[in-house]
């Protein structure tokens, strides 16, 4: 606004010349107690010029200096969220990552590890760390901006089951007995190993079975093992087999032959 005063006559007309619309335009202003103001907007981010010209009732004219008015680009506020637990989850859980801006004039993009995804990004991700970036390249009125968040997917806990002749418990058997060892994956992926005292006696997919002979006395560690994979931790289940010798010793007659009788006598010779 500009205050115009004519001490002899009176101000008749005041114009503002501006390029707020992109081209020079003259607008007649209203008088409010000798103050002439002009309201226009919103303005795009750029430099503008304006000046006012006043005429009195006898034709005298005066003009202000030409002023420069600068509108700078605003910085958009971007917001990125990850759920559940702020993006710290176990494998198998669904994650949701969303990207928003505080105004509708900017175009935003959501990237996962540098590749564009749709916001919100709803996915079941493999174990690992994922970088999400919410970004805008800006436009005539807004600057570029970006904000990031990491989503961490922890490996899920694997689980296995082991049975010895159908029983999930330690066993005591007679030496030279056979036991059916069976391993299964309850949660996880990958092949199993069955070990006896640390030696692999069978490998393969679940369920895995082997008929194992315990041919000597002692205590044997029987373990089913599932190795670590991309999305699951390692896991093992162990039971102990005690092989004992409780059989009654057998007697085999070697000599003399069965049913053979012998006798002895003393003979005196004169």
Short mmCIF file of N, CA, C and O in Angstrom, two decimals, residues 52-129:
data_model
loop_
_atom_site.label_atom_id
_atom_site.label_comp_id
_atom_site.label_asym_id
_atom_site.label_seq_id
_atom_site.Cartn_x
_atom_site.Cartn_y
_atom_site.Cartn_z
N UNK A 52 3.20 2.63 -8.44
CA UNK A 52 1.91 3.33 -8.42
C UNK A 52 2.06 4.72 -9.05
O UNK A 52 3.10 5.38 -8.92
N UNK A 53 0.99 5.14 -9.70
CA UNK A 53 0.93 6.47 -10.32
C UNK A 53 -0.34 7.16 -9.85
O UNK A 53 -1.42 6.56 -9.86
N UNK A 54 -0.20 8.41 -9.44
CA UNK A 54 -1.35 9.19 -8.93
C UNK A 54 -1.57 10.43 -9.80
O UNK A 54 -0.63 11.07 -10.24
N UNK A 55 -2.85 10.78 -10.04
CA UNK A 55 -3.26 12.00 -10.74
C UNK A 55 -4.15 12.82 -9.80
O UNK A 55 -5.03 12.26 -9.12
N UNK A 56 -3.93 14.15 -9.80
CA UNK A 56 -4.86 14.98 -9.01
C UNK A 56 -5.91 15.58 -9.93
O UNK A 56 -5.93 15.32 -11.14
N UNK A 57 -6.72 16.41 -9.37
CA UNK A 57 -7.88 16.93 -10.12
C UNK A 57 -7.51 17.93 -11.20
O UNK A 57 -8.32 18.25 -12.08
N UNK A 58 -6.27 18.47 -11.15
CA UNK A 58 -5.87 19.44 -12.17
C UNK A 58 -4.89 18.82 -13.16
O UNK A 58 -4.25 19.54 -13.93
N UNK A 59 -4.69 17.50 -13.10
CA UNK A 59 -3.86 16.82 -14.08
C UNK A 59 -2.43 16.59 -13.71
O UNK A 59 -1.63 16.11 -14.53
N UNK A 60 -2.02 16.95 -12.49
CA UNK A 60 -0.65 16.67 -12.06
C UNK A 60 -0.49 15.16 -11.80
O UNK A 60 -1.39 14.50 -11.29
N UNK A 61 0.69 14.68 -12.14
CA UNK A 61 0.96 13.24 -12.04
C UNK A 61 2.25 13.01 -11.26
O UNK A 61 3.22 13.75 -11.40
N UNK A 62 2.23 11.96 -10.47
CA UNK A 62 3.45 11.54 -9.78
C UNK A 62 3.49 10.01 -9.75
O UNK A 62 2.45 9.35 -9.69
N UNK A 63 4.69 9.50 -9.80
CA UNK A 63 4.86 8.03 -9.86
C UNK A 63 5.92 7.60 -8.85
O UNK A 63 6.96 8.27 -8.69
N UNK A 64 5.68 6.51 -8.20
CA UNK A 64 6.65 5.96 -7.25
C UNK A 64 7.81 5.33 -8.01
O UNK A 64 7.77 5.18 -9.23
N UNK A 65 8.81 4.99 -7.27
CA UNK A 65 9.86 4.16 -7.85
C UNK A 65 9.28 2.80 -8.25
O UNK A 65 8.23 2.38 -7.77
N UNK A 66 10.01 2.11 -9.09
CA UNK A 66 9.63 0.74 -9.45
C UNK A 66 10.25 -0.21 -8.43
O UNK A 66 11.46 -0.20 -8.22
N UNK A 67 9.40 -1.00 -7.80
CA UNK A 67 9.85 -1.92 -6.76
C UNK A 67 9.87 -3.36 -7.28
O UNK A 67 9.05 -3.73 -8.13
N UNK A 68 10.81 -4.11 -6.75
CA UNK A 68 10.92 -5.53 -7.09
C UNK A 68 10.37 -6.36 -5.93
O UNK A 68 10.69 -6.11 -4.76
N UNK A 69 9.55 -7.32 -6.28
CA UNK A 69 8.93 -8.19 -5.28
C UNK A 69 9.30 -9.63 -5.64
O UNK A 69 8.99 -10.11 -6.74
N UNK A 70 10.01 -10.30 -4.73
CA UNK A 70 10.48 -11.66 -5.01
C UNK A 70 9.70 -12.68 -4.19
O UNK A 70 9.60 -12.55 -2.96
N UNK A 71 9.18 -13.68 -4.87
CA UNK A 71 8.55 -14.83 -4.20
C UNK A 71 9.47 -16.03 -4.40
O UNK A 71 9.71 -16.46 -5.53
N UNK A 72 10.01 -16.55 -3.29
CA UNK A 72 10.93 -17.69 -3.37
C UNK A 72 10.15 -18.99 -3.31
O UNK A 72 9.03 -19.06 -2.79
N UNK A 73 10.77 -20.05 -3.82
CA UNK A 73 10.13 -21.38 -3.79
C UNK A 73 10.00 -21.87 -2.35
O UNK A 73 10.90 -21.69 -1.53
N UNK A 74 8.88 -22.49 -2.07
CA UNK A 74 8.66 -23.08 -0.75
C UNK A 74 9.27 -24.48 -0.72
O UNK A 74 9.40 -25.15 -1.75
N UNK A 75 9.63 -24.90 0.48
CA UNK A 75 10.16 -26.25 0.67
C UNK A 75 9.01 -27.16 1.11
O UNK A 75 8.43 -26.95 2.18
N UNK A 76 8.66 -28.15 0.30
CA UNK A 76 7.54 -29.02 0.69
C UNK A 76 7.93 -29.90 1.87
O UNK A 76 9.08 -30.33 2.01
N UNK A 77 6.97 -30.17 2.73
CA UNK A 77 7.18 -31.07 3.86
C UNK A 77 6.70 -32.47 3.46
O UNK A 77 5.53 -32.67 3.15
N UNK A 78 7.65 -33.41 3.43
CA UNK A 78 7.33 -34.79 3.08
C UNK A 78 7.30 -35.64 4.34
O UNK A 78 8.07 -35.41 5.28
N UNK A 79 6.42 -36.62 4.34
CA UNK A 79 6.32 -37.52 5.49
C UNK A 79 6.32 -38.96 5.00
O UNK A 79 5.61 -39.30 4.05
N UNK A 80 7.15 -39.80 5.64
CA UNK A 80 7.21 -41.21 5.28
C UNK A 80 7.03 -42.03 6.55
O UNK A 80 7.65 -41.73 7.59
N UNK A 81 6.16 -43.03 6.49
CA UNK A 81 5.89 -43.88 7.65
C UNK A 81 5.98 -45.34 7.25
O UNK A 81 5.71 -45.70 6.10
N UNK A 82 6.35 -46.17 8.23
CA UNK A 82 6.41 -47.62 8.03
C UNK A 82 5.74 -48.31 9.21
O UNK A 82 5.95 -47.93 10.36
N UNK A 83 4.94 -49.31 8.91
CA UNK A 83 4.28 -50.07 9.96
C UNK A 83 4.24 -51.54 9.56
O UNK A 83 4.36 -51.88 8.39
N UNK A 84 4.13 -52.46 10.56
CA UNK A 84 4.02 -52.19 11.99
C UNK A 84 5.41 -51.96 12.61
O UNK A 84 6.43 -52.18 11.97
N UNK A 85 5.42 -51.54 13.85
CA UNK A 85 6.64 -51.39 14.66
C UNK A 85 7.67 -50.49 14.01
O UNK A 85 8.88 -50.72 14.14
N UNK A 86 7.21 -49.49 13.27
CA UNK A 86 8.14 -48.58 12.63
C UNK A 86 8.99 -49.22 11.56
O UNK A 86 10.03 -48.69 11.16
N UNK A 87 8.54 -50.39 11.06
CA UNK A 87 9.26 -51.08 9.99
C UNK A 87 10.29 -52.07 10.48
O UNK A 87 11.14 -52.52 9.70
N UNK A 88 10.24 -52.46 11.76
CA UNK A 88 11.14 -53.49 12.29
C UNK A 88 10.30 -54.74 12.56
O UNK A 88 9.60 -54.83 13.56
N UNK A 89 10.37 -55.72 11.64
CA UNK A 89 9.45 -56.85 11.68
C UNK A 89 10.20 -58.16 11.48
O UNK A 89 11.38 -58.19 11.11
N UNK A 90 9.50 -59.27 11.72
CA UNK A 90 10.00 -60.60 11.42
C UNK A 90 9.53 -61.02 10.04
O UNK A 90 8.47 -60.59 9.56
N UNK A 91 10.32 -61.87 9.39
CA UNK A 91 9.93 -62.39 8.09
C UNK A 91 8.55 -63.05 8.20
O UNK A 91 8.26 -63.79 9.14
N UNK A 92 7.74 -62.77 7.19
CA UNK A 92 6.38 -63.30 7.16
C UNK A 92 5.34 -62.26 7.48
O UNK A 92 4.16 -62.42 7.13
N UNK A 93 5.75 -61.16 8.15
CA UNK A 93 4.83 -60.08 8.44
C UNK A 93 4.69 -59.16 7.23
O UNK A 93 5.64 -58.94 6.49
N UNK A 94 3.50 -58.59 7.08
CA UNK A 94 3.24 -57.63 6.01
C UNK A 94 3.64 -56.24 6.48
O UNK A 94 3.26 -55.81 7.57
N UNK A 95 4.42 -55.53 5.67
CA UNK A 95 4.80 -54.16 5.98
C UNK A 95 4.06 -53.20 5.07
O UNK A 95 3.73 -53.52 3.92
N UNK A 96 3.81 -52.00 5.59
CA UNK A 96 3.15 -50.93 4.82
C UNK A 96 3.98 -49.66 4.96
O UNK A 96 4.20 -49.18 6.07
N UNK A 97 4.44 -49.13 3.83
CA UNK A 97 5.21 -47.88 3.81
C UNK A 97 4.44 -46.87 2.97
O UNK A 97 4.07 -47.15 1.83
N UNK A 98 4.22 -45.68 3.56
CA UNK A 98 3.44 -44.63 2.89
C UNK A 98 4.24 -43.34 2.80
O UNK A 98 5.05 -43.04 3.68
N UNK A 99 3.98 -42.59 1.74
CA UNK A 99 4.67 -41.32 1.47
C UNK A 99 3.63 -40.25 1.17
O UNK A 99 2.75 -40.46 0.31
N UNK A 100 3.68 -39.12 1.89
CA UNK A 100 2.73 -38.04 1.68
C UNK A 100 3.46 -36.70 1.69
O UNK A 100 4.58 -36.58 2.17
N UNK A 101 2.77 -35.67 1.14
CA UNK A 101 3.29 -34.29 1.15
C UNK A 101 2.27 -33.38 1.78
O UNK A 101 1.07 -33.72 1.85
N UNK A 102 2.72 -32.21 2.25
CA UNK A 102 1.81 -31.30 2.94
C UNK A 102 1.00 -30.44 1.98
O UNK A 102 0.26 -29.55 2.43
N UNK A 103 1.13 -30.65 0.68
CA UNK A 103 0.30 -29.94 -0.28
C UNK A 103 0.14 -30.80 -1.53
O UNK A 103 0.90 -31.73 -1.77
N UNK A 104 -0.87 -30.46 -2.30
CA UNK A 104 -1.20 -31.25 -3.48
C UNK A 104 -0.54 -30.73 -4.76
O UNK A 104 -0.76 -31.29 -5.84
N UNK A 105 0.29 -29.68 -4.64
CA UNK A 105 0.89 -29.10 -5.84
C UNK A 105 2.14 -29.84 -6.31
O UNK A 105 2.58 -29.65 -7.44
N UNK A 106 2.73 -30.66 -5.41
CA UNK A 106 3.94 -31.38 -5.79
C UNK A 106 3.59 -32.85 -6.09
O UNK A 106 2.65 -33.41 -5.54
N UNK A 107 4.36 -33.42 -6.99
CA UNK A 107 4.23 -34.84 -7.31
C UNK A 107 5.29 -35.60 -6.53
O UNK A 107 6.48 -35.29 -6.61
N UNK A 108 4.86 -36.60 -5.77
CA UNK A 108 5.79 -37.36 -4.94
C UNK A 108 5.96 -38.76 -5.49
O UNK A 108 5.08 -39.30 -6.17
N UNK A 109 7.12 -39.33 -5.22
CA UNK A 109 7.43 -40.70 -5.61
C UNK A 109 7.97 -41.45 -4.41
O UNK A 109 8.65 -40.87 -3.55
N UNK A 110 7.68 -42.76 -4.36
CA UNK A 110 8.20 -43.62 -3.30
C UNK A 110 9.11 -44.66 -3.94
O UNK A 110 8.73 -45.34 -4.89
N UNK A 111 10.34 -44.76 -3.42
CA UNK A 111 11.32 -45.70 -3.96
C UNK A 111 11.74 -46.69 -2.87
O UNK A 111 11.93 -46.30 -1.72
N UNK A 112 11.87 -47.96 -3.27
CA UNK A 112 12.41 -48.99 -2.39
C UNK A 112 13.72 -49.46 -2.99
O UNK A 112 13.77 -50.00 -4.09
N UNK A 113 14.81 -49.21 -2.24
CA UNK A 113 16.15 -49.55 -2.73
C UNK A 113 16.40 -48.99 -4.13
O UNK A 113 16.99 -49.64 -4.98
N UNK A 114 15.89 -47.77 -4.36
CA UNK A 114 16.14 -47.09 -5.62
C UNK A 114 15.15 -47.36 -6.72
O UNK A 114 15.21 -46.72 -7.77
N UNK A 115 14.22 -48.29 -6.51
CA UNK A 115 13.21 -48.61 -7.54
C UNK A 115 11.85 -48.08 -7.11
O UNK A 115 11.47 -48.20 -5.94
N UNK A 116 11.13 -47.51 -8.06
CA UNK A 116 9.85 -46.89 -7.76
C UNK A 116 8.80 -47.94 -7.42
O UNK A 116 8.66 -48.95 -8.11
N UNK A 117 8.07 -47.68 -6.34
CA UNK A 117 6.94 -48.52 -5.95
C UNK A 117 5.74 -47.62 -5.72
O UNK A 117 5.87 -46.40 -5.60
N UNK A 118 4.56 -48.22 -5.68
CA UNK A 118 3.34 -47.46 -5.45
C UNK A 118 3.17 -47.20 -3.96
O UNK A 118 3.40 -48.08 -3.13
N UNK A 119 2.79 -45.97 -3.63
CA UNK A 119 2.52 -45.61 -2.23
C UNK A 119 1.03 -45.72 -1.96
O UNK A 119 0.21 -45.18 -2.72
N UNK A 120 0.61 -46.47 -0.91
CA UNK A 120 1.45 -47.19 0.04
C UNK A 120 1.99 -48.49 -0.56
O UNK A 120 1.32 -49.15 -1.35
N UNK A 121 3.20 -48.84 -0.15
CA UNK A 121 3.82 -50.09 -0.58
C UNK A 121 3.51 -51.16 0.47
O UNK A 121 4.04 -51.11 1.59
N UNK A 122 2.64 -52.10 0.11
CA UNK A 122 2.23 -53.18 1.02
C UNK A 122 2.87 -54.46 0.51
O UNK A 122 2.60 -54.88 -0.62
N UNK A 123 3.74 -55.08 1.34
CA UNK A 123 4.50 -56.23 0.84
C UNK A 123 4.94 -57.12 1.98
O UNK A 123 5.05 -56.69 3.13
N UNK A 124 5.18 -58.40 1.64
CA UNK A 124 5.87 -59.33 2.53
C UNK A 124 7.29 -59.46 1.97
O UNK A 124 7.49 -60.09 0.93
N UNK A 125 8.24 -58.86 2.64
CA UNK A 125 9.61 -58.77 2.14
C UNK A 125 10.48 -59.87 2.73
O UNK A 125 10.25 -60.33 3.85
N UNK A 126 11.49 -60.28 1.97
CA UNK A 126 12.47 -61.22 2.48
C UNK A 126 13.33 -60.57 3.55
O UNK A 126 13.39 -59.34 3.67
N UNK A 127 14.00 -61.38 4.35
CA UNK A 127 14.84 -60.85 5.42
C UNK A 127 15.93 -59.95 4.84
O UNK A 127 16.55 -60.27 3.83
N UNK A 128 16.13 -58.80 5.47
CA UNK A 128 17.13 -57.84 5.01
C UNK A 128 16.74 -56.43 5.41
O UNK A 128 15.76 -56.22 6.13
N UNK A 129 17.53 -55.46 4.96
CA UNK A 129 17.28 -54.05 5.25
C UNK A 129 16.91 -53.35 3.94
O UNK A 129 17.63 -53.47 2.94
#
